[in-house]
């Protein structure tokens, strides 16, 4: 590595025996007009004040040298934005100069190499997307270029700045003299890709270090650089054109980082977090690919299916049903399902899965997700996790070659191993009737119901949603509606219906009687079917909602019959000691119950009340029981403390059952009286005993357990460990 003393930028670029290439892994030219103005102000200040300005580092490495001619070709690692802007400024100075000899001198000194081959004649070779406009500017042939490009806009801005400076009395040579006060430090990496004898560090490592201090590169930028930087310049050009530009064309540069994140999940079955894509890609690269070309080829291949998901209209007229289902995915904002959808579409596109099966499979995904969201029996975070990784895992792990993917996924979601996550019809209908469909999914749900009611996919555009009972009610028109009932039912499905915008505006907040003509003359059958013979109130809303809920169970597919028993939710054990405790419980044949784990308690092993009774005699009191809405707790009642919750489970140590997360072993006594302070004891194997101060009965019981039961448990566990 050679580091120069500060030198004028003009000295760095005025040699006639070199060409700089901006490699394809560099980002496009991005300077804005404000950046150009700031550069020009520094140039003018340099000329007026004769004060040098530091213009940054220029990092490059030589990739070719002709010993006969002394001509060298360099790749710019850092500094392409500044060098490009300087060249555009010099071109602007030239083109605002009237003297032909001066114009030629600027061109030959700074902008081109007269003695070079045509390929390397332009002194700065741009990336593909900027090259045509830049070369046209350097060649003074700008008649037919894209004048909306950033390159041309900045060149034009520089021309206006130069023109203004000349009007103020400066000459072209004065502006160039001002440029000489912009100084750079040049760093020559001396990297020989053939011998590697002078190589100091990988250009990729240096590139990452340089850009860590500037404008952050996106994950897509870093991955592109990673795949292209270490190969020869000719292959870089070829791979960039054939693969990377294909990706950009398919999905847009702004979507590439997200696409790669979803692609990595498809490959690894792991949820890759945003902004970690580059780290994860580097870690997995050698596991999956033998070369950069293989990796780029597969990214370009899968970018087609990401494009279909983002823009279903591109899937083609032969697959309109699939396109419509993908539109539903977009409408429901089911982006986490992208990895599974990409996997399905790729297999269908390559004749590995029938498109009919694909459509049914996507319908299962949509139906489960929609039902789960409306019924709220699964948290939004868990829905996202299942969509992201578990559905893909279910699809990839299908064993029966004769079974359809749609049937397999339907069964797996309906027979989820740890608990029921696919809402049955009664649960779904109850939630559907009371859900606020004006706040969420309003047009999607109305469109689906309208199509089901009319038994046709209507071509009518859904312009607006009518509140039959208005959002703002006048007691004169709606005397029987209380404020509480209005708030509870106004945005529910029974009170909402499609209506063309003019009719909706005309109906406004009027009485139901005044709305009837527009309802009965609606373009929508679902609206015309509204019973208008008995007025409109809460009972009418509820009755209509029940009818529409019946339709909903046929639109969003019901779960299959559960035939697989729910498994005991053993915790996500992270230590051998905890695993041995689970094994010991199994070996001792200790009783336990299988319960539905909520999202807060997923992975918790609950022991039965019989077993609790066997290790701790019931404290005197009445109505000892399992509290049905807190399946994690065995509750006992005594006069001293009121209700007391007792836990024996595998969880993280915590004084609150609501915060337990499933890691170590807990035995807890928790009083419902919040004023009492808890006393906690931790044993060597992770037992936690909490009880309330002032409760002498519990204190005596805890003391007994500490002295008698826990040591016995610990010894039995030690004996078990010594055998295993």
XYZ file of C-alpha atoms in Angstrom:
724
model
C 0.000 0.000 0.000
C 1.362 3.417 -0.988
C -0.056 6.565 0.631
C 0.762 9.898 -0.978
C 1.210 13.312 0.530
C -1.731 15.649 -0.186
C -1.750 16.558 -3.876
C -4.086 18.699 -6.013
C -6.961 16.771 -7.523
C -6.004 18.170 -10.921
C -2.505 16.682 -10.640
C -3.974 13.291 -9.843
C -6.124 13.193 -12.992
C -4.009 15.066 -15.553
C -1.760 12.191 -16.548
C -2.167 10.862 -20.101
C -1.035 7.349 -19.273
C -3.850 6.106 -17.040
C -7.519 5.246 -17.029
C -9.715 4.817 -13.982
C -12.490 2.248 -13.993
C -15.407 2.467 -11.596
C -16.155 -1.208 -10.918
C -19.654 -2.578 -11.224
C -19.860 -3.277 -7.501
C -19.780 0.476 -6.794
C -23.062 2.294 -6.332
C -24.320 4.582 -9.084
C -23.468 8.267 -9.113
C -25.620 9.929 -6.443
C -24.427 13.507 -5.906
C -27.212 16.052 -5.655
C -27.319 19.712 -6.750
C -26.421 20.919 -3.236
C -23.261 18.794 -3.321
C -22.285 20.387 -6.627
C -22.850 23.897 -5.280
C -20.692 23.125 -2.217
C -17.868 21.795 -4.417
C -18.002 24.870 -6.637
C -17.960 27.199 -3.619
C -14.813 25.425 -2.365
C -13.232 25.944 -5.797
C -14.056 29.673 -5.781
C -12.817 30.021 -2.181
C -9.581 28.282 -3.181
C -9.023 30.731 -6.021
C -9.911 33.822 -3.969
C -8.202 32.916 -0.694
C -5.402 30.641 -1.946
C -6.323 28.268 0.901
C -6.105 24.514 0.369
C -9.184 22.341 1.024
C -8.947 18.648 1.908
C -11.072 16.777 -0.656
C -10.806 13.288 0.850
C -8.965 10.074 0.049
C -8.793 8.346 -3.312
C -8.244 4.602 -2.970
C -7.397 2.510 -6.025
C -5.494 -0.506 -7.190
C -3.750 -1.235 -10.479
C -5.261 -4.050 -12.516
C -3.252 -3.683 -15.757
C 0.020 -2.129 -16.870
C 1.560 -2.060 -20.336
C 5.351 -1.927 -19.900
C 5.876 -0.928 -23.543
C 3.617 2.124 -23.471
C 3.666 2.741 -19.723
C -0.121 2.881 -19.765
C -1.950 1.733 -16.571
C -5.514 0.881 -15.701
C -6.751 1.418 -12.151
C -9.909 0.407 -10.321
C -11.363 3.023 -7.965
C -12.161 1.526 -4.574
C -13.145 4.829 -2.993
C -13.585 8.324 -4.403
C -15.716 7.673 -7.484
C -18.342 10.267 -6.486
C -15.733 13.027 -6.070
C -13.760 12.101 -9.179
C -16.936 11.937 -11.286
C -18.081 15.334 -10.024
C -14.652 16.846 -10.724
C -14.736 15.492 -14.270
C -18.241 16.880 -14.814
C -17.081 20.272 -13.542
C -14.113 20.213 -15.932
C -16.434 19.281 -18.812
C -18.709 22.189 -17.842
C -15.720 24.597 -17.774
C -14.710 23.369 -21.228
C -18.200 23.728 -22.662
C -18.584 27.280 -21.320
C -15.232 28.226 -22.903
C -15.367 29.941 -26.307
C -11.696 29.537 -27.257
C -11.297 26.301 -29.234
C -7.655 25.761 -28.243
C -8.515 26.108 -24.553
C -11.408 23.676 -24.973
C -9.126 21.083 -26.614
C -6.516 21.550 -23.898
C -9.015 20.850 -21.104
C -10.267 17.752 -22.924
C -6.829 16.282 -23.616
C -5.351 17.176 -20.237
C -8.112 16.037 -17.909
C -10.911 14.180 -19.665
C -9.477 11.738 -22.212
C -6.324 9.827 -23.078
C -5.418 10.655 -26.664
C -2.987 7.765 -27.003
C -5.232 5.104 -25.504
C -7.355 2.585 -27.351
C -10.976 3.513 -27.943
C -12.025 1.286 -25.059
C -9.925 3.255 -22.567
C -9.995 6.638 -24.282
C -12.331 8.237 -21.729
C -10.176 8.707 -18.656
C -12.912 7.727 -16.203
C -14.936 4.678 -17.173
C -18.327 4.778 -15.444
C -20.619 2.020 -14.210
C -23.036 0.657 -16.787
C -26.060 2.735 -15.798
C -24.172 6.066 -15.917
C -21.803 5.328 -18.788
C -23.753 6.439 -21.854
C -24.656 9.866 -20.468
C -21.188 10.460 -19.024
C -19.373 9.456 -22.225
C -21.685 11.691 -24.264
C -20.843 14.667 -22.028
C -17.100 14.022 -22.269
C -17.429 13.694 -26.060
C -19.587 16.862 -26.319
C -22.405 14.890 -27.947
C -25.328 15.474 -25.597
C -28.148 16.039 -28.070
C -29.852 12.672 -27.527
C -28.896 11.768 -23.946
C -31.270 11.268 -21.038
C -31.328 14.756 -19.590
C -33.219 13.573 -16.507
C -30.263 11.500 -15.300
C -28.322 12.684 -12.238
C -25.116 12.771 -14.284
C -26.568 15.170 -16.839
C -28.404 17.282 -14.252
C -25.197 17.845 -12.281
C -23.232 18.631 -15.448
C -25.913 21.175 -16.333
C -25.752 22.609 -12.800
C -21.990 23.019 -13.069
C -22.407 24.807 -16.413
C -24.792 27.317 -14.839
C -22.381 27.887 -11.953
C -19.421 28.376 -14.307
C -21.463 30.700 -16.498
C -22.408 32.826 -13.458
C -18.772 32.931 -12.293
C -17.637 34.108 -15.713
C -20.319 36.786 -15.707
C -18.813 37.922 -12.395
C -15.402 38.331 -14.006
C -13.695 34.935 -13.640
C -12.119 33.058 -16.562
C -12.032 29.331 -17.293
C -8.386 29.192 -16.200
C -9.317 30.919 -12.917
C -11.847 28.187 -12.115
C -9.301 25.459 -12.946
C -6.748 27.247 -10.760
C -9.304 27.128 -7.946
C -9.613 23.369 -8.471
C -5.891 23.031 -7.787
C -6.545 24.026 -4.185
C -8.666 20.923 -3.649
C -6.223 18.313 -2.356
C -6.567 14.570 -2.016
C -4.541 11.820 -0.413
C -4.137 8.896 -2.795
C -3.838 5.327 -1.572
C -2.518 2.756 -4.062
C -3.320 -0.743 -2.821
C -0.784 -2.279 -5.224
C -3.019 -5.289 -5.643
C -1.940 -7.790 -8.304
C -4.753 -10.321 -8.842
C -2.355 -12.728 -10.563
C 0.638 -12.889 -8.224
C -0.962 -11.334 -5.164
C 2.610 -10.596 -4.108
C 1.914 -7.034 -3.003
C -1.550 -7.593 -1.705
C -2.048 -5.988 1.700
C -5.709 -6.686 2.453
C -8.683 -7.950 0.529
C -10.203 -5.049 -1.443
C -13.566 -6.120 0.003
C -12.282 -5.680 3.568
C -10.830 -2.270 2.712
C -14.008 -1.297 0.898
C -16.126 -2.207 3.937
C -13.820 -0.266 6.269
C -13.906 2.830 4.068
C -17.672 2.827 3.744
C -18.180 2.224 7.457
C -17.242 5.871 7.979
C -19.305 7.306 5.125
C -22.863 6.879 3.913
C -23.766 3.315 4.935
C -24.056 0.830 2.127
C -27.184 -1.271 1.975
C -27.008 -5.018 2.506
C -27.641 -5.360 -1.227
C -24.610 -3.165 -2.013
C -22.370 -5.194 0.283
C -23.530 -8.544 -1.072
C -23.103 -7.374 -4.664
C -19.578 -6.183 -3.814
C -18.804 -9.415 -2.006
C -19.766 -11.491 -5.043
C -18.056 -9.306 -7.660
C -15.007 -7.751 -6.036
C -12.645 -10.708 -5.997
C -13.099 -11.727 -9.646
C -11.456 -10.220 -12.724
C -12.749 -6.966 -14.167
C -14.015 -8.592 -17.374
C -16.069 -11.157 -15.464
C -17.324 -8.412 -13.180
C -18.787 -6.618 -16.174
C -20.287 -9.804 -17.562
C -21.816 -11.020 -14.270
C -23.108 -7.568 -13.444
C -24.908 -7.259 -16.786
C -26.282 -10.792 -16.926
C -27.252 -11.301 -13.283
C -27.235 -8.213 -11.085
C -28.919 -5.925 -13.592
C -31.514 -8.669 -14.086
C -32.232 -8.572 -10.355
C -32.495 -4.767 -10.391
C -34.776 -4.889 -13.413
C -37.011 -7.544 -11.851
C -37.560 -6.036 -8.418
C -36.015 -2.556 -8.261
C -32.870 -1.591 -6.415
C -34.843 -0.443 -3.377
C -36.239 -3.976 -2.799
C -33.037 -6.005 -3.176
C -32.061 -6.071 0.518
C -35.530 -7.307 1.495
C -35.483 -9.860 -1.322
C -32.136 -11.243 -0.119
C -33.453 -11.456 3.442
C -36.453 -13.503 2.281
C -34.216 -15.586 0.026
C -31.906 -16.411 2.958
C -34.908 -17.574 4.985
C -35.929 -19.778 2.061
C -32.453 -21.354 2.088
C -31.894 -21.640 5.848
C -35.391 -21.901 7.370
C -34.269 -19.183 9.793
C -35.791 -15.753 10.292
C -33.050 -13.382 9.123
C -33.328 -10.004 10.809
C -33.296 -6.770 8.857
C -29.818 -5.258 8.351
C -28.103 -8.597 9.076
C -28.483 -9.898 5.514
C -24.852 -9.319 4.526
C -23.459 -10.982 7.647
C -25.722 -14.005 7.203
C -25.028 -14.247 3.472
C -21.254 -14.266 3.975
C -21.609 -16.906 6.679
C -23.683 -19.206 4.449
C -22.059 -18.528 1.079
C -19.581 -21.420 0.984
C -22.195 -23.791 2.344
C -24.364 -23.355 -0.742
C -22.196 -22.187 -3.636
C -18.953 -23.010 -5.388
C -18.601 -19.694 -7.217
C -19.875 -16.135 -7.461
C -21.572 -16.995 -10.733
C -23.582 -19.809 -9.125
C -24.680 -17.479 -6.349
C -25.619 -14.627 -8.694
C -27.420 -16.968 -11.057
C -29.631 -18.287 -8.245
C -30.381 -14.802 -6.913
C -31.413 -13.701 -10.408
C -33.543 -16.835 -10.733
C -35.473 -16.283 -7.495
C -35.843 -12.556 -8.129
C -38.455 -13.516 -10.746
C -40.702 -15.025 -8.064
C -40.189 -12.142 -5.664
C -41.301 -9.901 -8.534
C -44.456 -11.985 -9.000
C -45.275 -11.653 -5.299
C -44.743 -7.876 -5.335
C -46.414 -7.423 -8.733
C -48.838 -10.337 -9.364
C -49.816 -8.944 -12.766
C -46.472 -10.148 -14.155
C -47.214 -13.810 -13.536
C -49.054 -13.995 -16.853
C -52.545 -14.539 -18.222
C -52.216 -18.319 -17.993
C -52.187 -18.105 -14.208
C -54.789 -15.471 -13.375
C -56.048 -17.456 -10.373
C -52.565 -17.461 -8.876
C -52.240 -13.752 -9.618
C -55.489 -13.038 -7.779
C -54.396 -15.036 -4.750
C -51.097 -13.146 -4.667
C -53.101 -9.927 -4.729
C -54.877 -11.200 -1.601
C -51.468 -11.782 -0.020
C -50.554 -8.184 -0.786
C -53.916 -6.864 0.427
C -53.470 -8.653 3.746
C -49.857 -7.427 4.034
C -48.537 -10.970 4.434
C -44.928 -10.122 3.550
C -43.552 -12.674 6.074
C -44.949 -15.450 3.845
C -42.645 -14.391 0.979
C -40.019 -17.176 1.471
C -42.678 -19.906 1.334
C -44.377 -18.277 -1.651
C -41.081 -17.926 -3.531
C -40.385 -21.605 -2.894
C -43.836 -22.618 -4.142
C -43.749 -20.399 -7.241
C -40.282 -21.587 -8.216
C -41.389 -25.212 -8.043
C -44.556 -24.503 -10.012
C -42.640 -22.532 -12.642
C -40.290 -25.482 -13.080
C -43.096 -28.065 -13.254
C -42.353 -29.592 -9.859
C -45.799 -28.678 -8.482
C -49.110 -28.318 -10.268
C -50.421 -24.735 -10.342
C -53.816 -25.945 -9.092
C -52.082 -27.305 -6.006
C -50.168 -24.025 -5.653
C -53.427 -22.083 -5.684
C -55.003 -24.296 -3.054
C -51.858 -24.054 -0.930
C -51.838 -20.249 -1.080
C -55.553 -20.312 -0.243
C -54.765 -22.354 2.890
C -52.108 -19.820 3.911
C -54.496 -16.909 3.368
C -57.389 -18.661 5.123
C -55.372 -19.627 8.199
C -53.712 -16.224 8.508
C -56.963 -14.298 8.100
C -58.884 -16.480 10.556
C -56.059 -16.281 13.107
C -55.905 -12.497 12.856
C -59.642 -11.960 13.143
C -60.084 -14.453 15.977
C -57.028 -13.169 17.849
C -56.176 -16.603 19.216
C -52.607 -16.223 17.940
C -50.492 -13.130 18.568
C -49.381 -11.064 15.582
C -45.764 -11.931 16.379
C -46.516 -15.653 16.338
C -48.461 -15.323 13.088
C -45.419 -13.622 11.576
C -43.118 -16.380 12.815
C -45.344 -19.161 11.484
C -45.664 -17.410 8.112
C -41.917 -16.769 7.916
C -40.411 -20.122 8.831
C -42.878 -22.763 10.011
C -45.087 -22.901 6.924
C -41.996 -23.160 4.736
C -40.653 -25.915 6.979
C -43.979 -27.773 6.793
C -43.937 -27.592 2.990
C -40.318 -28.689 2.662
C -40.815 -31.602 5.063
C -43.722 -33.204 3.226
C -42.879 -36.917 3.088
C -45.752 -38.465 1.142
C -45.072 -37.929 -2.564
C -48.703 -38.720 -3.371
C -50.082 -36.062 -1.041
C -50.835 -32.592 -2.366
C -48.946 -29.730 -0.777
C -52.248 -27.997 -0.053
C -53.615 -31.026 1.805
C -50.355 -31.457 3.711
C -50.231 -27.817 4.841
C -53.936 -27.795 5.715
C -53.410 -30.830 7.935
C -50.277 -29.431 9.610
C -51.831 -26.071 10.455
C -55.021 -27.751 11.669
C -53.011 -30.242 13.736
C -50.348 -27.872 15.034
C -48.269 -29.846 17.498
C -48.346 -27.601 20.559
C -51.881 -26.216 20.502
C -54.802 -25.206 18.292
C -53.862 -22.237 16.120
C -56.416 -22.651 13.310
C -59.726 -21.126 14.491
C -62.739 -23.381 14.119
C -65.919 -22.030 12.545
C -67.678 -21.160 15.809
C -64.681 -19.208 17.117
C -64.113 -17.503 13.766
C -67.776 -16.536 13.300
C -68.070 -15.073 16.777
C -64.985 -12.921 16.198
C -66.006 -12.071 12.624
C -69.360 -10.683 13.780
C -67.765 -8.256 16.263
C -64.559 -7.319 14.404
C -63.911 -3.691 13.388
C -63.828 -4.162 9.607
C -63.867 -0.461 8.902
C -60.467 -0.051 10.551
C -58.882 -3.099 8.908
C -59.454 -5.110 5.723
C -62.580 -3.115 4.798
C -62.418 -3.367 0.998
C -60.789 -6.799 0.960
C -63.532 -8.385 3.073
C -66.381 -6.609 1.278
C -65.016 -7.656 -2.111
C -64.734 -11.287 -1.010
C -68.218 -11.345 0.502
C -69.720 -9.617 -2.543
C -68.178 -12.203 -4.856
C -69.482 -15.051 -2.689
C -72.995 -13.614 -2.429
C -73.282 -13.031 -6.178
C -71.403 -16.252 -6.961
C -69.249 -14.305 -9.380
C -66.026 -12.310 -9.413
C -67.581 -8.934 -10.000
C -65.872 -6.429 -12.264
C -67.427 -3.481 -10.405
C -64.843 -1.292 -8.705
C -65.468 -1.029 -4.978
C -65.439 2.733 -4.455
C -66.638 3.152 -0.892
C -68.100 1.445 2.169
C -71.464 2.575 3.508
C -72.267 2.645 7.231
C -75.962 1.719 7.232
C -76.214 3.033 10.783
C -74.124 6.194 10.329
C -70.831 6.893 12.058
C -72.488 9.966 13.520
C -76.089 9.378 14.577
C -78.895 11.839 15.085
C -81.192 10.685 17.914
C -84.126 12.015 15.890
C -83.482 9.327 13.248
C -81.993 6.622 15.503
C -83.862 6.951 18.833
C -83.403 3.344 19.947
C -79.597 3.225 19.599
C -77.585 3.836 22.772
C -74.122 5.365 22.570
C -72.557 2.140 23.856
C -74.366 0.015 21.273
C -73.435 2.460 18.532
C -69.742 2.342 19.453
C -69.811 -1.462 19.686
C -71.554 -2.168 16.367
C -71.081 0.768 13.963
C -67.908 -0.593 12.321
C -68.849 -4.276 12.361
C -69.559 -6.342 9.280
C -73.346 -6.352 9.707
C -73.464 -2.559 9.452
C -71.070 -2.167 6.494
C -71.827 -2.674 2.816
C -70.419 -1.645 -0.585
C -71.991 1.407 -2.180
C -70.968 3.609 -5.070
C -69.442 6.889 -3.949
C -72.265 9.218 -5.150
C -74.865 7.131 -3.297
C -72.710 6.995 -0.193
C -72.356 10.782 -0.201
C -76.103 11.197 -0.762
C -76.951 8.867 2.136
C -74.679 10.774 4.521
C -76.041 10.584 8.105
C -79.677 10.337 7.054
C -82.290 8.019 8.466
C -82.515 4.398 7.357
C -85.770 5.113 5.525
C -84.054 7.784 3.423
C -81.202 5.397 2.602
C -83.401 2.581 1.317
C -83.670 3.720 -2.347
C -79.891 3.852 -2.809
C -79.513 0.522 -1.042
C -82.114 -1.223 -3.209
C -80.748 0.286 -6.437
C -77.124 -0.541 -5.659
C -74.875 -2.225 -8.225
C -73.930 -4.705 -5.503
C -76.145 -7.707 -4.810
C -74.798 -7.960 -1.249
C -76.210 -4.464 -0.658
C -79.510 -5.056 -2.485
C -80.058 -8.166 -0.317
C -80.273 -6.087 2.878
C -83.665 -6.576 4.529
C -85.209 -3.118 4.641
C -88.686 -4.143 5.773
C -88.244 -3.830 9.544
C -86.076 -0.764 10.040
C -82.457 -0.917 11.177
C -81.128 -1.494 14.676
C -78.626 -3.580 16.633
C -80.672 -6.785 16.182
C -80.729 -6.231 12.407
C -76.974 -5.642 12.365
C -76.364 -8.780 14.400
C -78.671 -10.898 12.224
C -77.031 -9.723 8.996
C -73.590 -10.255 10.522
C -74.462 -13.872 11.337
C -75.508 -14.444 7.721
C -72.295 -12.909 6.390
C -70.255 -14.892 8.927
C -71.709 -18.086 7.445
C -70.463 -16.934 4.039
C -67.082 -16.139 5.597
C -66.594 -19.735 6.767
C -66.915 -20.820 3.143
C -64.570 -18.118 1.789
C -61.761 -18.596 4.320
C -61.302 -22.321 4.560
C -62.198 -24.117 7.797
C -59.551 -26.209 9.581
C -59.328 -29.943 9.097
C -60.465 -32.245 11.876
C -57.744 -32.616 14.502
C -56.503 -36.212 14.453
C -53.070 -35.662 15.998
C -52.911 -35.322 19.760
C -51.493 -32.066 21.108
C -47.997 -32.687 22.360
C -46.637 -31.808 25.771
C -44.930 -28.495 25.289
C -41.491 -29.340 26.593
C -39.574 -26.099 27.026
C -36.862 -24.869 24.755
C -34.229 -26.315 27.102
C -30.871 -24.616 26.827
C -28.815 -26.582 29.404
C -28.020 -30.234 29.874
C -29.134 -29.983 33.500
C -32.640 -28.892 32.548
C -32.849 -31.604 29.907
C -31.831 -34.173 32.497
C -34.580 -32.921 34.784
C -37.132 -33.433 32.013
C -35.749 -36.926 31.393
C -35.957 -37.613 35.121
C -39.621 -36.537 35.223
C -40.319 -38.878 32.313
C -38.404 -41.777 33.899
C -40.140 -41.363 37.251
C -43.474 -41.448 35.383
C -44.623 -38.337 37.202
C -48.091 -37.199 36.150
C -48.544 -34.050 34.118
C -51.266 -32.462 32.037
C -51.271 -31.411 28.407
C -52.522 -27.862 28.105
C -52.821 -25.311 25.324
C -49.782 -23.064 25.583
C -50.535 -19.418 24.972
C -47.946 -17.270 23.215
C -46.795 -16.030 26.640
C -46.201 -19.529 27.987
C -45.129 -21.434 24.906
C -42.890 -24.331 25.811
C -43.868 -24.725 29.482
C -44.263 -28.112 31.171
C -47.119 -28.104 33.680
C -47.406 -30.767 36.360
C -50.778 -31.966 37.651
C -52.423 -31.032 40.899
C -52.007 -34.665 42.013
C -48.268 -34.317 41.792
C -48.306 -30.969 43.590
C -50.377 -32.589 46.287
C -47.794 -35.335 46.586
C -44.977 -32.928 47.319
C -46.892 -30.376 49.373
C -49.910 -31.142 51.551
C -52.832 -28.887 50.796
C -53.037 -25.962 53.185
C -56.291 -25.959 55.065
C -58.954 -24.012 53.267
C -61.848 -24.340 50.837
C -62.243 -24.828 47.096
C -58.724 -25.858 46.205
C -58.704 -25.968 42.419
C -56.999 -25.418 39.101
C -58.027 -21.966 37.956
C -59.424 -22.635 34.485
C -58.354 -19.363 32.912
C -54.825 -19.659 34.300
C -53.839 -23.171 33.288
C -50.311 -22.626 34.513
C -51.441 -22.329 38.155
C -52.612 -24.615 40.926
C -54.541 -22.485 43.402
C -55.211 -23.100 47.055
C -57.227 -21.010 49.450
C -56.600 -20.294 53.095
C -57.831 -17.720 55.538
C -54.422 -16.158 56.130
C -53.590 -15.287 52.536
C -56.711 -15.575 50.421
C -56.056 -17.185 47.043
C -52.459 -18.258 46.501
C -51.075 -19.368 43.160
C -48.548 -22.225 43.164
C -46.318 -23.049 40.202
C -44.094 -26.011 39.588
C -42.835 -25.670 36.048
C -39.824 -25.267 33.818
C -39.366 -21.562 33.264
C -37.043 -18.641 33.734
C -36.619 -17.426 37.301
C -39.125 -14.657 37.904
C -41.340 -13.312 40.640
C -44.263 -12.971 38.229
C -45.850 -15.893 36.323
C -46.870 -13.467 33.567
C -43.177 -12.948 32.760
C -42.112 -16.603 32.656
C -40.377 -17.550 29.412
C -39.380 -21.198 29.614
C -35.743 -21.790 30.603
C -35.157 -23.039 34.172
C -37.076 -24.729 36.979
C -39.466 -22.795 39.206
C -41.609 -23.505 42.184
C -43.475 -20.375 43.173
C -45.910 -19.204 45.803
C -47.539 -15.955 44.728
C -50.153 -14.105 46.746
C -52.764 -11.991 44.962
C -52.461 -9.227 47.534
C -50.179 -6.705 45.782
C -49.306 -4.845 48.989
C -47.314 -7.794 50.338
C -43.626 -8.172 49.559
C -42.348 -11.449 48.165
C -39.478 -13.415 49.671
C -37.528 -15.548 47.220
C -35.119 -18.440 47.650
C -33.011 -19.952 44.843
C -31.772 -23.492 45.102
C -28.733 -24.985 43.309
C -30.974 -26.592 40.675
C -32.987 -23.489 39.998
C -35.977 -23.942 42.291
C -37.554 -20.615 43.154
C -39.902 -20.302 46.093
C -41.865 -17.086 46.511
C -44.222 -16.375 49.365
C -45.720 -13.318 50.975
C -44.308 -11.842 54.157
C -46.775 -11.870 56.998
C -48.204 -15.232 55.952
C -46.934 -17.508 58.711
C -48.769 -20.561 57.368
C -47.036 -20.287 54.030
C -43.710 -19.455 55.664
C -43.891 -22.666 57.710
C -44.808 -24.627 54.608
C -41.909 -23.139 52.638
C -39.554 -23.928 55.484
C -40.733 -27.543 55.444
C -40.207 -27.761 51.678
C -36.740 -26.239 51.983
C -35.788 -28.672 54.710
C -37.438 -31.822 53.426
C -38.738 -31.876 49.884
C -36.226 -29.864 47.850
C -33.126 -31.670 49.209
C -34.824 -34.968 48.384
C -35.560 -33.762 44.865
C -32.006 -32.540 44.446
C -30.575 -35.849 45.612
C -32.832 -37.843 43.306
C -31.818 -35.630 40.399
C -28.127 -36.056 41.268
C -28.599 -39.823 41.395
C -30.256 -39.704 37.999
C -27.448 -37.558 36.557
C -24.762 -39.907 37.883
C -26.402 -42.793 36.035
C -26.634 -40.834 32.789
